[in-house]
Short mmCIF file of C-alpha atoms in Angstrom, two decimals:
data_model
loop_
_atom_site.label_atom_id
_atom_site.label_comp_id
_atom_site.label_asym_id
_atom_site.label_seq_id
_atom_site.Cartn_x
_atom_site.Cartn_y
_atom_site.Cartn_z
CA MET A 1 -22.86 9.10 15.43
CA LEU A 2 -23.31 7.46 12.02
CA THR A 3 -25.97 9.48 10.21
CA SER A 4 -25.97 7.99 6.72
CA LEU A 5 -24.46 5.25 4.60
CA GLU A 6 -24.54 5.30 0.80
CA ILE A 7 -23.43 2.26 -1.20
CA SER A 8 -23.18 1.86 -4.96
CA ASP A 9 -22.10 -1.17 -7.00
CA LEU A 10 -20.72 -3.11 -4.07
CA LEU A 11 -21.14 -6.89 -3.92
CA LEU A 12 -24.90 -7.53 -4.33
CA ILE A 13 -25.90 -3.89 -3.78
CA GLU A 14 -26.54 -1.79 -6.86
CA ARG A 15 -27.50 1.42 -5.08
CA LEU A 16 -28.51 1.98 -1.48
CA SER A 17 -28.94 5.00 0.79
CA LEU A 18 -29.62 4.60 4.51
CA GLU A 19 -30.32 7.25 7.14
CA PHE A 20 -29.47 6.14 10.68
CA GLN A 21 -30.75 7.58 13.94
CA PRO A 22 -29.67 7.70 17.57
CA GLY A 23 -30.78 4.82 19.75
CA LEU A 24 -31.07 1.12 18.91
CA ASN A 25 -31.07 0.44 15.16
CA VAL A 26 -31.84 -3.17 14.22
CA LEU A 27 -31.28 -4.93 10.91
CA THR A 28 -33.05 -8.21 10.25
CA GLY A 29 -33.57 -10.52 7.31
CA GLU A 30 -33.34 -14.10 6.25
CA THR A 31 -30.02 -15.90 6.37
CA GLY A 32 -28.05 -15.06 3.24
CA ALA A 33 -30.04 -11.93 2.47
CA GLY A 34 -26.88 -9.82 2.68
CA LYS A 35 -26.85 -8.34 6.18
CA SER A 36 -23.09 -8.85 6.38
CA ILE A 37 -22.70 -6.80 3.17
CA LEU A 38 -23.64 -3.67 5.11
CA LEU A 39 -20.88 -4.38 7.61
CA ASP A 40 -18.44 -5.12 4.77
CA ALA A 41 -19.35 -1.79 3.18
CA LEU A 42 -18.96 0.14 6.43
CA GLY A 43 -15.66 -1.59 7.11
CA PHE A 44 -14.46 -0.70 3.62
CA VAL A 45 -15.14 3.02 3.99
CA LEU A 46 -13.48 2.95 7.43
CA GLY A 47 -10.31 1.46 5.95
CA TRP A 48 -10.60 -1.96 7.51
CA ARG A 49 -8.95 -4.85 5.75
CA GLY A 50 -11.56 -7.21 4.38
CA ARG A 51 -12.51 -9.12 1.28
CA ALA A 52 -10.90 -8.01 -1.96
CA ASP A 53 -13.73 -8.74 -4.44
CA LEU A 54 -16.03 -5.91 -3.36
CA VAL A 55 -17.01 -4.42 -6.73
CA ARG A 56 -20.36 -5.65 -8.08
CA ALA A 57 -20.00 -7.91 -11.11
CA GLY A 58 -20.05 -5.88 -14.32
CA ALA A 59 -19.42 -2.51 -12.60
CA ALA A 60 -16.32 -0.39 -13.20
CA GLN A 61 -16.05 0.61 -9.57
CA GLY A 62 -17.84 0.45 -6.24
CA ALA A 63 -18.14 3.29 -3.74
CA VAL A 64 -19.23 3.83 -0.15
CA THR A 65 -19.92 7.16 1.55
CA ALA A 66 -20.47 7.38 5.31
CA ALA A 67 -21.45 10.52 7.18
CA PHE A 68 -20.90 11.02 10.91
CA ALA A 69 -22.05 13.81 13.21
CA LEU A 70 -19.30 14.80 15.63
CA ALA A 71 -19.97 16.31 19.02
CA PRO A 72 -17.65 19.08 20.30
CA GLY A 73 -14.38 17.63 21.57
CA HIS A 74 -14.85 14.33 19.70
CA PRO A 75 -11.60 12.28 19.62
CA ALA A 76 -11.78 12.21 15.81
CA ALA A 77 -10.76 15.88 15.75
CA ALA A 78 -7.23 15.05 16.92
CA VAL A 79 -6.82 12.46 14.16
CA LEU A 80 -8.06 14.93 11.55
CA GLU A 81 -5.72 17.68 12.74
CA GLU A 82 -2.76 15.29 12.66
CA ALA A 83 -3.68 14.42 9.06
CA GLY A 84 -3.87 18.10 8.13
CA ILE A 85 -7.66 18.11 7.72
CA ALA A 86 -9.70 20.82 9.40
CA PRO A 87 -12.26 19.24 11.79
CA GLU A 88 -15.92 20.03 11.14
CA ASP A 89 -19.18 19.10 12.85
CA ASP A 90 -20.00 16.75 9.97
CA LEU A 91 -17.49 14.13 8.90
CA ILE A 92 -17.92 12.61 5.44
CA LEU A 93 -15.83 9.61 4.43
CA ARG A 94 -15.84 8.34 0.86
CA ARG A 95 -13.90 5.43 -0.55
CA VAL A 96 -13.86 4.00 -4.06
CA ASN A 97 -12.67 0.59 -5.20
CA THR A 98 -12.10 -0.02 -8.92
CA ALA A 99 -12.64 -3.38 -10.56
CA GLU A 100 -8.83 -3.59 -10.89
CA GLY A 101 -8.48 -3.28 -7.11
CA ARG A 102 -7.30 0.35 -6.81
CA LYS A 103 -8.63 2.10 -3.72
CA THR A 104 -8.99 5.85 -3.25
CA ALA A 105 -10.35 7.65 -0.19
CA TRP A 106 -11.46 11.17 0.75
CA ILE A 107 -12.20 12.75 4.11
CA ASN A 108 -14.37 15.87 3.81
CA GLY A 109 -13.26 16.10 0.18
CA VAL A 110 -9.54 15.78 0.97
CA ARG A 111 -7.57 12.79 -0.32
CA ALA A 112 -6.62 10.51 2.57
CA SER A 113 -4.78 7.26 3.20
CA GLY A 114 -6.23 3.99 4.41
CA ASP A 115 -4.16 4.36 7.57
CA THR A 116 -5.84 7.67 8.38
CA LEU A 117 -9.26 6.04 7.84
CA ARG A 118 -8.35 3.22 10.21
CA ARG A 119 -7.18 5.62 12.91
CA LEU A 120 -10.40 7.59 12.50
CA SER A 121 -12.47 4.41 12.72
CA ASP A 122 -11.06 3.71 16.18
CA THR A 123 -12.75 6.90 17.37
CA LEU A 124 -16.00 6.40 15.43
CA VAL A 125 -17.08 2.76 15.49
CA GLU A 126 -16.76 -0.28 17.77
CA LEU A 127 -17.69 -3.49 15.95
CA HIS A 128 -18.48 -6.68 17.80
CA GLY A 129 -18.85 -9.52 15.34
CA GLN A 130 -20.46 -12.88 15.76
CA HIS A 131 -17.06 -14.47 16.25
CA ASP A 132 -15.65 -11.92 18.69
CA ASP A 133 -16.01 -14.39 21.57
CA ARG A 134 -12.92 -16.12 20.22
CA GLY A 135 -10.98 -13.26 21.80
CA LEU A 136 -12.56 -14.15 25.12
CA LEU A 137 -11.43 -17.75 24.69
CA ASN A 138 -7.80 -16.76 24.15
CA PRO A 139 -6.10 -15.77 27.42
CA ARG A 140 -3.33 -14.09 25.40
CA GLY A 141 -5.77 -11.27 24.64
CA HIS A 142 -7.18 -10.90 28.14
CA ARG A 143 -4.40 -8.64 29.36
CA GLN A 144 -5.03 -6.19 26.49
CA LEU A 145 -8.75 -6.21 27.24
CA LEU A 146 -8.11 -5.46 30.91
CA ASP A 147 -5.68 -2.67 29.98
CA ALA A 148 -8.29 -1.18 27.66
CA PHE A 149 -10.90 -1.29 30.41
CA ALA A 150 -8.56 0.42 32.88
CA GLY A 151 -7.23 3.00 30.41
CA LEU A 152 -3.64 1.91 31.00
CA GLU A 153 -2.28 3.11 27.68
CA ALA A 154 0.15 5.58 29.30
CA PRO A 155 1.67 3.18 31.88
CA VAL A 156 1.87 0.42 29.26
CA THR A 157 3.71 2.81 26.94
CA ALA A 158 6.05 3.74 29.80
CA CYS A 159 6.66 0.06 30.51
CA ARG A 160 7.47 -0.60 26.85
CA ALA A 161 9.98 2.27 26.91
CA ALA A 162 11.54 0.94 30.11
CA TRP A 163 11.77 -2.54 28.57
CA ARG A 164 13.51 -1.13 25.48
CA ALA A 165 15.93 0.83 27.66
CA ARG A 166 16.66 -2.25 29.77
CA THR A 167 17.21 -4.37 26.67
CA LYS A 168 19.48 -1.73 25.12
CA ALA A 169 21.53 -1.32 28.30
CA ALA A 170 21.91 -5.08 28.72
CA ALA A 171 22.98 -5.44 25.08
CA ALA A 172 25.55 -2.64 25.48
CA LEU A 173 26.96 -4.34 28.58
CA THR A 174 27.15 -7.73 26.87
CA ALA A 175 28.85 -6.23 23.81
CA ALA A 176 31.38 -4.40 25.99
CA GLU A 177 32.13 -7.58 27.95
CA GLU A 178 32.65 -9.51 24.73
CA ARG A 179 34.91 -6.80 23.32
CA LEU A 180 36.94 -6.70 26.53
CA GLU A 181 37.24 -10.46 26.59
CA ALA A 182 38.52 -10.43 23.01
CA LEU A 183 41.03 -7.71 23.88
CA ARG A 184 42.22 -9.61 26.93
CA ALA A 185 42.88 -12.65 24.73
CA GLU A 186 45.40 -10.58 22.71
CA GLU A 187 46.72 -8.39 25.53
CA ASP A 188 50.30 -9.73 25.35
CA PHE A 189 50.39 -9.23 21.60
CA LEU A 190 48.97 -5.70 21.89
CA ARG A 191 51.46 -4.60 24.51
CA HIS A 192 54.41 -6.01 22.52
CA ALA A 193 53.18 -4.59 19.21
CA VAL A 194 52.47 -1.12 20.63
CA ASP A 195 55.94 -1.04 22.22
CA GLU A 196 57.56 -2.29 19.00
CA VAL A 197 55.92 0.37 16.84
CA ALA A 198 56.53 3.09 19.43
CA ARG A 199 60.27 2.26 19.62
CA LEU A 200 60.63 2.34 15.84
CA ASP A 201 58.41 5.46 15.61
CA PRO A 202 57.80 5.33 11.84
CA GLN A 203 56.57 8.52 10.17
CA PRO A 204 54.27 8.87 7.17
CA GLY A 205 56.39 9.24 3.99
CA GLU A 206 59.59 8.14 5.75
CA ASP A 207 59.89 4.98 3.64
CA ALA A 208 60.08 6.98 0.40
CA THR A 209 62.56 9.48 1.89
CA LEU A 210 64.85 6.75 3.17
CA ASP A 211 64.72 4.90 -0.13
CA THR A 212 65.64 8.07 -2.04
CA ASP A 213 68.59 8.80 0.31
CA ARG A 214 69.80 5.21 0.07
CA ARG A 215 69.73 5.23 -3.74
CA ARG A 216 71.62 8.56 -3.80
CA MET A 217 74.36 7.31 -1.48
CA GLN A 218 74.62 4.00 -3.34
CA ALA A 219 75.01 5.88 -6.65
CA ALA A 220 77.63 8.16 -5.12
CA ALA A 221 79.58 5.16 -3.89
CA ARG A 222 79.62 3.67 -7.39
CA ILE A 223 80.83 6.80 -9.36
CA GLY A 224 82.71 8.72 -6.68
CA GLU A 225 86.11 7.08 -7.41
CA ASP A 226 85.98 7.88 -11.15
CA VAL A 227 84.95 11.47 -10.50
CA ALA A 228 87.80 11.85 -7.99
CA ARG A 229 90.35 10.50 -10.52
CA ALA A 230 89.01 12.89 -13.12
CA ALA A 231 89.39 15.79 -10.71
CA GLN A 232 92.93 14.67 -9.92
CA VAL A 233 93.88 14.44 -13.63
CA MET A 234 92.51 17.96 -14.18
CA GLY A 235 94.19 19.33 -11.03
CA GLY A 236 97.53 21.00 -10.31
CA GLU A 237 99.62 17.92 -10.93
CA GLY A 238 97.73 16.86 -14.03
CA ALA A 239 96.43 18.65 -17.07
CA GLU A 240 96.45 22.03 -15.37
CA ALA A 241 100.21 21.81 -14.72
CA HIS A 242 100.99 20.72 -18.28
CA LEU A 243 98.90 23.52 -19.76
CA ALA A 244 100.65 26.03 -17.50
CA ASP A 245 104.07 24.78 -18.72
CA ALA A 246 102.93 25.01 -22.34
CA MET A 247 101.68 28.57 -21.78
CA ARG A 248 104.98 29.59 -20.17
CA TRP A 249 106.98 28.09 -23.01
CA LEU A 250 104.89 29.68 -25.72
CA GLU A 251 104.91 33.09 -24.07
CA GLY A 252 108.75 32.87 -23.85
CA ALA A 253 109.01 32.15 -27.57
CA ALA A 254 106.37 34.62 -28.69
CA ASP A 255 108.70 37.64 -28.92
CA SER A 256 110.81 35.85 -31.53
CA ALA A 257 107.89 34.34 -33.48
CA GLU A 258 106.72 37.73 -34.85
CA GLY A 259 103.06 37.14 -33.77
CA ARG A 260 102.66 33.71 -35.24
CA LEU A 261 102.14 32.15 -31.72
CA ASP A 262 99.53 34.68 -30.55
CA PRO A 263 96.45 32.66 -31.68
CA ALA A 264 97.82 29.53 -30.04
CA ILE A 265 98.50 31.42 -26.80
CA GLU A 266 94.93 32.84 -26.84
CA ALA A 267 93.38 29.38 -27.48
CA LEU A 268 95.51 27.87 -24.75
CA GLY A 269 94.26 30.57 -22.34
CA ARG A 270 90.73 29.71 -23.21
CA ALA A 271 91.48 26.01 -22.65
CA MET A 272 92.98 26.77 -19.25
CA ASP A 273 89.84 28.73 -18.29
CA ALA A 274 87.58 25.87 -19.44
CA LEU A 275 89.76 23.36 -17.61
CA ALA A 276 89.49 25.41 -14.44
CA GLU A 277 85.70 25.56 -14.82
CA ALA A 278 85.52 21.80 -15.40
CA GLU A 279 87.72 21.13 -12.39
CA ASP A 280 85.60 23.40 -10.20
CA GLY A 281 82.34 21.68 -11.31
CA THR A 282 83.88 18.29 -10.68
CA ARG A 283 85.04 19.32 -7.22
CA ARG A 284 81.56 20.65 -6.38
CA ALA A 285 80.01 17.40 -7.57
CA LEU A 286 82.43 15.47 -5.38
CA ASP A 287 81.45 17.62 -2.41
CA ALA A 288 77.73 17.02 -3.10
CA MET A 289 78.21 13.26 -3.43
CA ALA A 290 80.23 13.03 -0.29
CA PHE A 291 78.49 10.93 2.41
CA ASP A 292 79.23 9.14 5.60
CA PRO A 293 79.30 5.37 5.00
CA HIS A 294 77.77 4.97 8.41
CA ALA A 295 74.79 7.10 7.27
CA LEU A 296 74.15 4.71 4.35
CA GLU A 297 74.28 1.78 6.72
CA ALA A 298 71.91 3.51 9.16
CA ALA A 299 69.44 4.44 6.39
CA GLU A 300 69.43 0.89 5.05
CA GLU A 301 68.92 -0.59 8.50
CA ARG A 302 65.97 1.74 9.29
CA LEU A 303 64.39 1.24 5.87
CA PHE A 304 64.58 -2.52 6.24
CA ALA A 305 63.24 -2.33 9.80
CA ILE A 306 60.20 -0.24 8.74
CA ARG A 307 59.41 -2.55 5.82
CA ALA A 308 59.82 -5.69 7.91
CA LEU A 309 57.48 -4.36 10.64
CA ALA A 310 54.95 -3.27 8.01
CA ARG A 311 54.98 -6.79 6.51
CA LYS A 312 54.60 -8.28 9.97
CA HIS A 313 51.42 -6.27 10.60
CA GLY A 314 50.08 -6.62 7.07
CA VAL A 315 50.10 -2.90 6.21
CA VAL A 316 52.03 -0.71 3.78
CA PRO A 317 54.94 1.21 5.34
CA ASP A 318 53.15 4.58 5.11
CA ASP A 319 50.22 3.16 7.17
CA LEU A 320 52.43 1.75 9.90
CA ALA A 321 52.23 4.87 12.08
CA ALA A 322 48.40 4.95 11.89
CA HIS A 323 48.33 1.21 12.60
CA GLY A 324 50.39 1.85 15.70
CA VAL A 325 47.86 4.46 16.84
CA ALA A 326 45.02 1.95 16.32
CA LEU A 327 46.87 -0.67 18.34
CA ALA A 328 47.46 1.87 21.08
CA ASP A 329 43.74 2.75 21.09
CA ARG A 330 42.82 -0.93 21.50
CA LEU A 331 45.26 -1.22 24.34
CA ALA A 332 43.84 1.93 25.94
CA ALA A 333 40.35 0.45 25.58
CA LEU A 334 41.59 -2.65 27.36
CA ASP A 335 43.14 -0.61 30.13
CA ALA A 336 39.97 1.49 30.48
CA GLY A 337 37.69 -1.52 30.09
CA ALA A 338 37.21 -2.16 33.78
CA ALA A 339 36.04 1.39 34.41
CA ASP A 340 33.77 1.33 31.33
CA LEU A 341 32.27 -1.98 32.42
CA ALA A 342 31.51 -0.60 35.83
CA ALA A 343 29.62 2.32 34.27
CA LEU A 344 27.75 0.00 31.88
CA ARG A 345 26.86 -2.37 34.71
CA ALA A 346 25.50 0.55 36.70
CA ALA A 347 23.47 1.75 33.69
CA ALA A 348 22.10 -1.75 33.10
CA ALA A 349 21.17 -2.08 36.77
CA ASP A 350 19.43 1.32 36.72
CA ALA A 351 17.52 0.37 33.56
CA ALA A 352 16.51 -2.96 35.11
CA ASP A 353 15.31 -1.17 38.25
CA ALA A 354 13.33 1.31 36.15
CA TYR A 355 11.66 -1.54 34.25
CA THR A 356 10.91 -3.41 37.47
CA ALA A 357 9.28 -0.29 38.89
CA ALA A 358 7.25 0.27 35.70
CA ALA A 359 6.15 -3.37 35.62
CA ALA A 360 5.26 -3.27 39.31
CA ALA A 361 3.17 -0.15 38.75
CA LEU A 362 1.35 -1.97 35.95
CA THR A 363 0.77 -4.98 38.17
CA GLU A 364 -0.74 -2.79 40.85
CA ALA A 365 -2.91 -0.96 38.31
CA ARG A 366 -4.07 -4.22 36.73
CA THR A 367 -4.88 -5.77 40.08
CA GLY A 368 -7.06 -2.80 40.99
CA ALA A 369 -8.63 -2.78 37.52
CA ALA A 370 -9.40 -6.50 37.80
CA SER A 371 -11.49 -5.87 40.89
CA ARG A 372 -13.33 -3.02 39.19
CA LEU A 373 -13.95 -5.11 36.07
CA ASP A 374 -15.29 -8.01 38.13
CA ALA A 375 -17.71 -5.67 39.90
CA ALA A 376 -18.76 -4.07 36.62
CA MET A 377 -19.29 -7.50 35.05
CA ALA A 378 -21.41 -8.63 38.00
CA ALA A 379 -23.64 -5.62 37.48
CA GLU A 380 -23.92 -6.36 33.74
CA LEU A 381 -24.54 -10.11 34.03
CA ALA A 382 -27.57 -9.84 36.32
CA PRO A 383 -29.85 -8.18 33.73
CA LEU A 384 -28.70 -10.80 31.21
CA LYS A 385 -30.18 -13.64 33.29
CA MET A 386 -26.77 -14.66 34.62
CA GLU A 387 -27.08 -13.31 38.14
CA ARG A 388 -25.64 -16.52 39.57
CA ALA A 389 -22.58 -16.49 37.34
CA VAL A 390 -19.31 -15.26 38.78
CA PHE A 391 -16.79 -13.54 36.53
CA ALA A 392 -13.30 -13.30 38.01
CA THR A 393 -10.19 -11.72 36.52
CA ARG A 394 -6.98 -13.44 37.61
CA VAL A 395 -3.77 -11.43 37.58
CA GLY A 396 -0.67 -13.54 38.15
CA PRO A 397 3.07 -13.45 37.48
CA SER A 398 4.43 -14.13 34.02
CA ASP A 399 7.74 -13.86 32.21
CA PRO A 400 8.79 -10.21 31.95
CA GLY A 401 8.12 -8.56 28.62
CA PRO A 402 7.52 -5.17 27.00
CA GLU A 403 4.08 -4.88 28.59
CA GLY A 404 4.99 -5.99 32.08
CA ALA A 405 5.28 -9.26 33.94
CA ASP A 406 1.61 -10.17 34.38
CA MET A 407 -0.59 -12.97 33.14
CA VAL A 408 -4.27 -12.06 32.95
CA GLU A 409 -7.05 -14.59 32.54
CA PHE A 410 -10.81 -14.24 32.59
CA THR A 411 -12.53 -17.05 34.46
CA ILE A 412 -16.16 -17.82 35.19
CA ALA A 413 -18.27 -20.04 37.39
CA THR A 414 -21.77 -20.38 35.96
CA ASN A 415 -23.24 -22.36 38.85
CA PRO A 416 -23.15 -21.61 42.59
CA GLY A 417 -20.39 -23.49 44.39
CA ALA A 418 -18.67 -24.56 41.18
CA PRO A 419 -14.97 -23.69 40.91
CA PRO A 420 -14.13 -20.98 38.36
CA GLY A 421 -12.47 -22.02 35.14
CA PRO A 422 -11.50 -20.71 31.71
CA ILE A 423 -14.43 -19.24 29.80
CA GLY A 424 -13.97 -21.61 26.87
CA ARG A 425 -14.38 -24.71 29.01
CA ILE A 426 -17.18 -23.49 31.26
CA ALA A 427 -19.53 -21.33 29.17
CA SER A 428 -22.01 -22.56 26.58
CA GLY A 429 -22.54 -20.74 23.28
CA GLY A 430 -25.38 -18.61 24.60
CA GLU A 431 -23.46 -17.82 27.76
CA LEU A 432 -20.44 -16.77 25.72
CA SER A 433 -22.58 -14.30 23.79
CA ARG A 434 -23.85 -12.75 26.98
CA PHE A 435 -20.40 -12.64 28.55
CA LEU A 436 -19.19 -10.95 25.38
CA LEU A 437 -21.98 -8.39 25.50
CA ALA A 438 -21.35 -7.65 29.16
CA LEU A 439 -17.60 -7.35 28.62
CA LYS A 440 -17.97 -5.09 25.60
CA VAL A 441 -20.35 -2.87 27.54
CA CYS A 442 -17.80 -2.60 30.35
CA LEU A 443 -14.94 -1.89 27.94
CA THR A 444 -16.77 0.86 26.03
CA ARG A 445 -18.53 2.50 28.97
CA GLU A 446 -16.06 5.39 29.10
CA ALA A 447 -15.83 5.81 25.33
CA THR A 448 -17.55 8.88 23.92
CA GLY A 449 -18.96 9.37 20.45
CA LEU A 450 -18.70 5.70 19.45
CA THR A 451 -21.26 3.95 17.30
CA LEU A 452 -21.52 0.41 18.67
CA ILE A 453 -22.26 -2.32 16.15
CA PHE A 454 -23.21 -5.83 17.25
CA ASP A 455 -23.29 -8.58 14.63
CA GLU A 456 -25.56 -11.41 15.88
CA ILE A 457 -24.51 -10.91 19.48
CA ASP A 458 -27.67 -12.77 20.49
CA ARG A 459 -26.90 -16.05 18.76
CA GLY A 460 -27.39 -19.13 20.88
CA VAL A 461 -30.01 -17.54 23.12
CA GLY A 462 -33.79 -17.30 22.94
CA GLY A 463 -36.93 -16.60 24.93
CA ALA A 464 -36.52 -14.62 28.11
CA THR A 465 -32.74 -14.59 27.75
CA ALA A 466 -32.95 -13.06 24.28
CA ALA A 467 -35.34 -10.47 25.66
CA ALA A 468 -32.83 -9.68 28.42
CA VAL A 469 -30.09 -9.23 25.80
CA GLY A 470 -32.40 -6.94 23.84
CA ARG A 471 -33.19 -4.86 26.90
CA ARG A 472 -29.48 -4.46 27.66
CA LEU A 473 -28.82 -3.34 24.10
CA ALA A 474 -31.71 -0.90 24.31
CA ASP A 475 -30.40 0.48 27.61
CA LEU A 476 -26.92 0.77 26.07
CA ALA A 477 -28.44 2.75 23.19
CA THR A 478 -29.97 5.34 25.51
CA GLY A 479 -28.20 8.58 24.66
CA ALA A 480 -26.00 6.73 22.17
CA GLN A 481 -26.19 4.86 18.89
CA VAL A 482 -26.21 1.06 18.60
CA LEU A 483 -26.58 -0.96 15.40
CA VAL A 484 -27.55 -4.62 15.79
CA VAL A 485 -27.71 -7.35 13.16
CA THR A 486 -30.01 -9.94 14.69
CA HIS A 487 -32.08 -13.06 14.08
CA SER A 488 -33.84 -12.71 17.44
CA PRO A 489 -37.42 -11.34 17.37
CA GLN A 490 -37.11 -10.38 21.04
CA VAL A 491 -34.11 -8.17 20.24
CA ALA A 492 -35.65 -6.79 17.06
CA ALA A 493 -38.84 -5.81 18.91
CA LEU A 494 -36.85 -3.56 21.25
CA GLY A 495 -35.26 -1.56 18.43
CA HIS A 496 -36.02 2.12 18.06
CA HIS A 497 -35.51 1.89 14.28
CA HIS A 498 -35.87 -1.21 12.13
CA TRP A 499 -34.58 -2.16 8.65
CA ARG A 500 -35.09 -5.39 6.76
CA VAL A 501 -32.40 -6.73 4.43
CA GLU A 502 -33.92 -8.38 1.36
CA LYS A 503 -32.46 -10.37 -1.49
CA ARG A 504 -34.20 -10.52 -4.86
CA ILE A 505 -33.42 -12.01 -8.24
CA ASP A 506 -34.21 -9.81 -11.21
CA GLY A 507 -33.45 -11.01 -14.73
CA GLY A 508 -30.94 -13.55 -13.49
CA THR A 509 -29.14 -10.95 -11.36
CA THR A 510 -29.15 -11.20 -7.57
CA ARG A 511 -29.42 -7.94 -5.64
CA SER A 512 -29.68 -7.02 -1.98
CA ASP A 513 -31.67 -4.11 -0.66
CA VAL A 514 -32.40 -2.61 2.73
CA VAL A 515 -35.90 -1.41 3.47
CA PRO A 516 -36.91 0.80 6.42
CA LEU A 517 -39.96 -0.70 8.14
CA ASP A 518 -43.06 1.21 9.17
CA PRO A 519 -45.07 -0.11 12.16
CA ALA A 520 -47.22 -2.47 10.07
CA ALA A 521 -44.28 -3.89 8.12
CA ARG A 522 -42.41 -4.27 11.36
CA VAL A 523 -45.18 -6.44 12.78
CA ASP A 524 -44.94 -8.69 9.71
CA GLU A 525 -41.14 -8.93 9.91
CA ILE A 526 -41.13 -9.91 13.60
CA ALA A 527 -43.95 -12.36 12.92
CA ARG A 528 -41.79 -13.91 10.18
CA MET A 529 -38.91 -14.17 12.62
CA LEU A 530 -41.24 -15.94 15.07
CA ALA A 531 -43.11 -18.24 12.67
CA GLY A 532 -40.86 -18.74 9.64
CA ASP A 533 -42.07 -18.69 6.02
CA THR A 534 -45.77 -18.87 6.85
CA VAL A 535 -46.88 -15.80 8.80
CA THR A 536 -50.09 -16.49 10.72
CA ASP A 537 -52.42 -14.21 12.60
CA GLU A 538 -51.20 -15.81 15.78
CA ALA A 539 -47.61 -14.90 14.83
CA ARG A 540 -48.68 -11.31 14.15
CA ALA A 541 -50.41 -11.19 17.52
CA ALA A 542 -47.26 -12.46 19.19
CA ALA A 543 -45.24 -9.86 17.28
CA ARG A 544 -47.52 -7.08 18.48
CA ALA A 545 -47.17 -8.36 22.02
CA LEU A 546 -43.39 -8.22 21.73
CA LEU A 547 -43.49 -4.74 20.24
CA HIS A 548 -45.73 -3.41 22.97
CA GLY A 549 -43.78 -5.08 25.75
#
């Protein structure tokens, strides 16, 4: 229940403090006095999106504080706990708007977001504005209203999940079919390419190894003949033989040379040792450079084959093996495609069946709820002087969607024997207001802890009908809290608490104020509503008659 509302420097209000009570609270005043400002202020502190220019001209900031009393187990407690705020019996919301447009909010002294305020407001306040009947005129909103009446949030959520699963499964199947179709278009190429790469069997790094071996063998082929000739010249029939002859000759003459040939013989020995070392190194080099000409040919052929296949597939030689694996994977996907498609088709069929079942359950629930809503509306319309009107909720098939496959439309017949039709074409303005009141009563009957606010719900009606609307609002306020902005004296007279909204001009500045009315002032206000600017004794007498029933 809303217990108090404090407003400072907001629109035409400089400072205002209101204390609200259980029961029917009515707010009256002349057109333009600022009654809607109170609703704007309440909407602001509850996080609703509204007008941006809220701060009073010349003020640095505007602020609204609203206090609510929460009964044990109030739905607001769950929202508070989710936001990390400890629930208390008293809930105090405060929101500030600076002249620059910055908004800051607190819940029980804890900083809070606008989203948290809005989620709280769903558990605290139900506002029915003077243009709410537009929702009744739009059949697109009727299904949501019926679902709200029936409390179908859980099955609707389940249906949405089933719809998402069906959509996802269908998309997976379509994507797999498209992939398989693309693979089938290149099946011949894939099989040939996979076989071609598999037969060649290239290895990572093989291109560099083959190139190195080829260059080595090519170099050996170029210098091998010269190295062999050098080895031959140094060998037993070449320089080695001549040096051996020279050594033999010198050693034979040494005895007669009295030592003069000894240095030459020693140098020649050293030369023969060096020649032997050179010949041995040359022979080893020849052995190392030896190769099979067929091996060079084979290396060149494989190197050229790897590079040609790499060019053909647009990859570097070292990536050819991995490319072959990728081609093989695509071919395996093609070969396994039929089995995969079968599994995806089964999954899509299961998801479609699950959605159909969820949608069918919703249809059944909505059909039953439609009957209950029609009965509830019949009970509500009679006290509103519409006992002959027939409200009927039609539930028919529609294109499947996230919230089922139903079309819901509210229809009425205002005269006996007349065929039912859409509300917008059948009901007059006053009838729309009463249908709206009846429907809102039905929709909020199970809600607990809500403050119901009606903004000129009685427009378009007068006399006995307005009195009937007032009585229904008063009945609705029994054990609850209802706030009504009204221009109807019949409705105002039935209020348990009465405030008048006044506008005054002081020093060129326009301000709005809200004044609680005592019994005498209340008589004058209702007399004004009956008579206009000039309040007569007769109007006061009529006002007293209304107040005393």
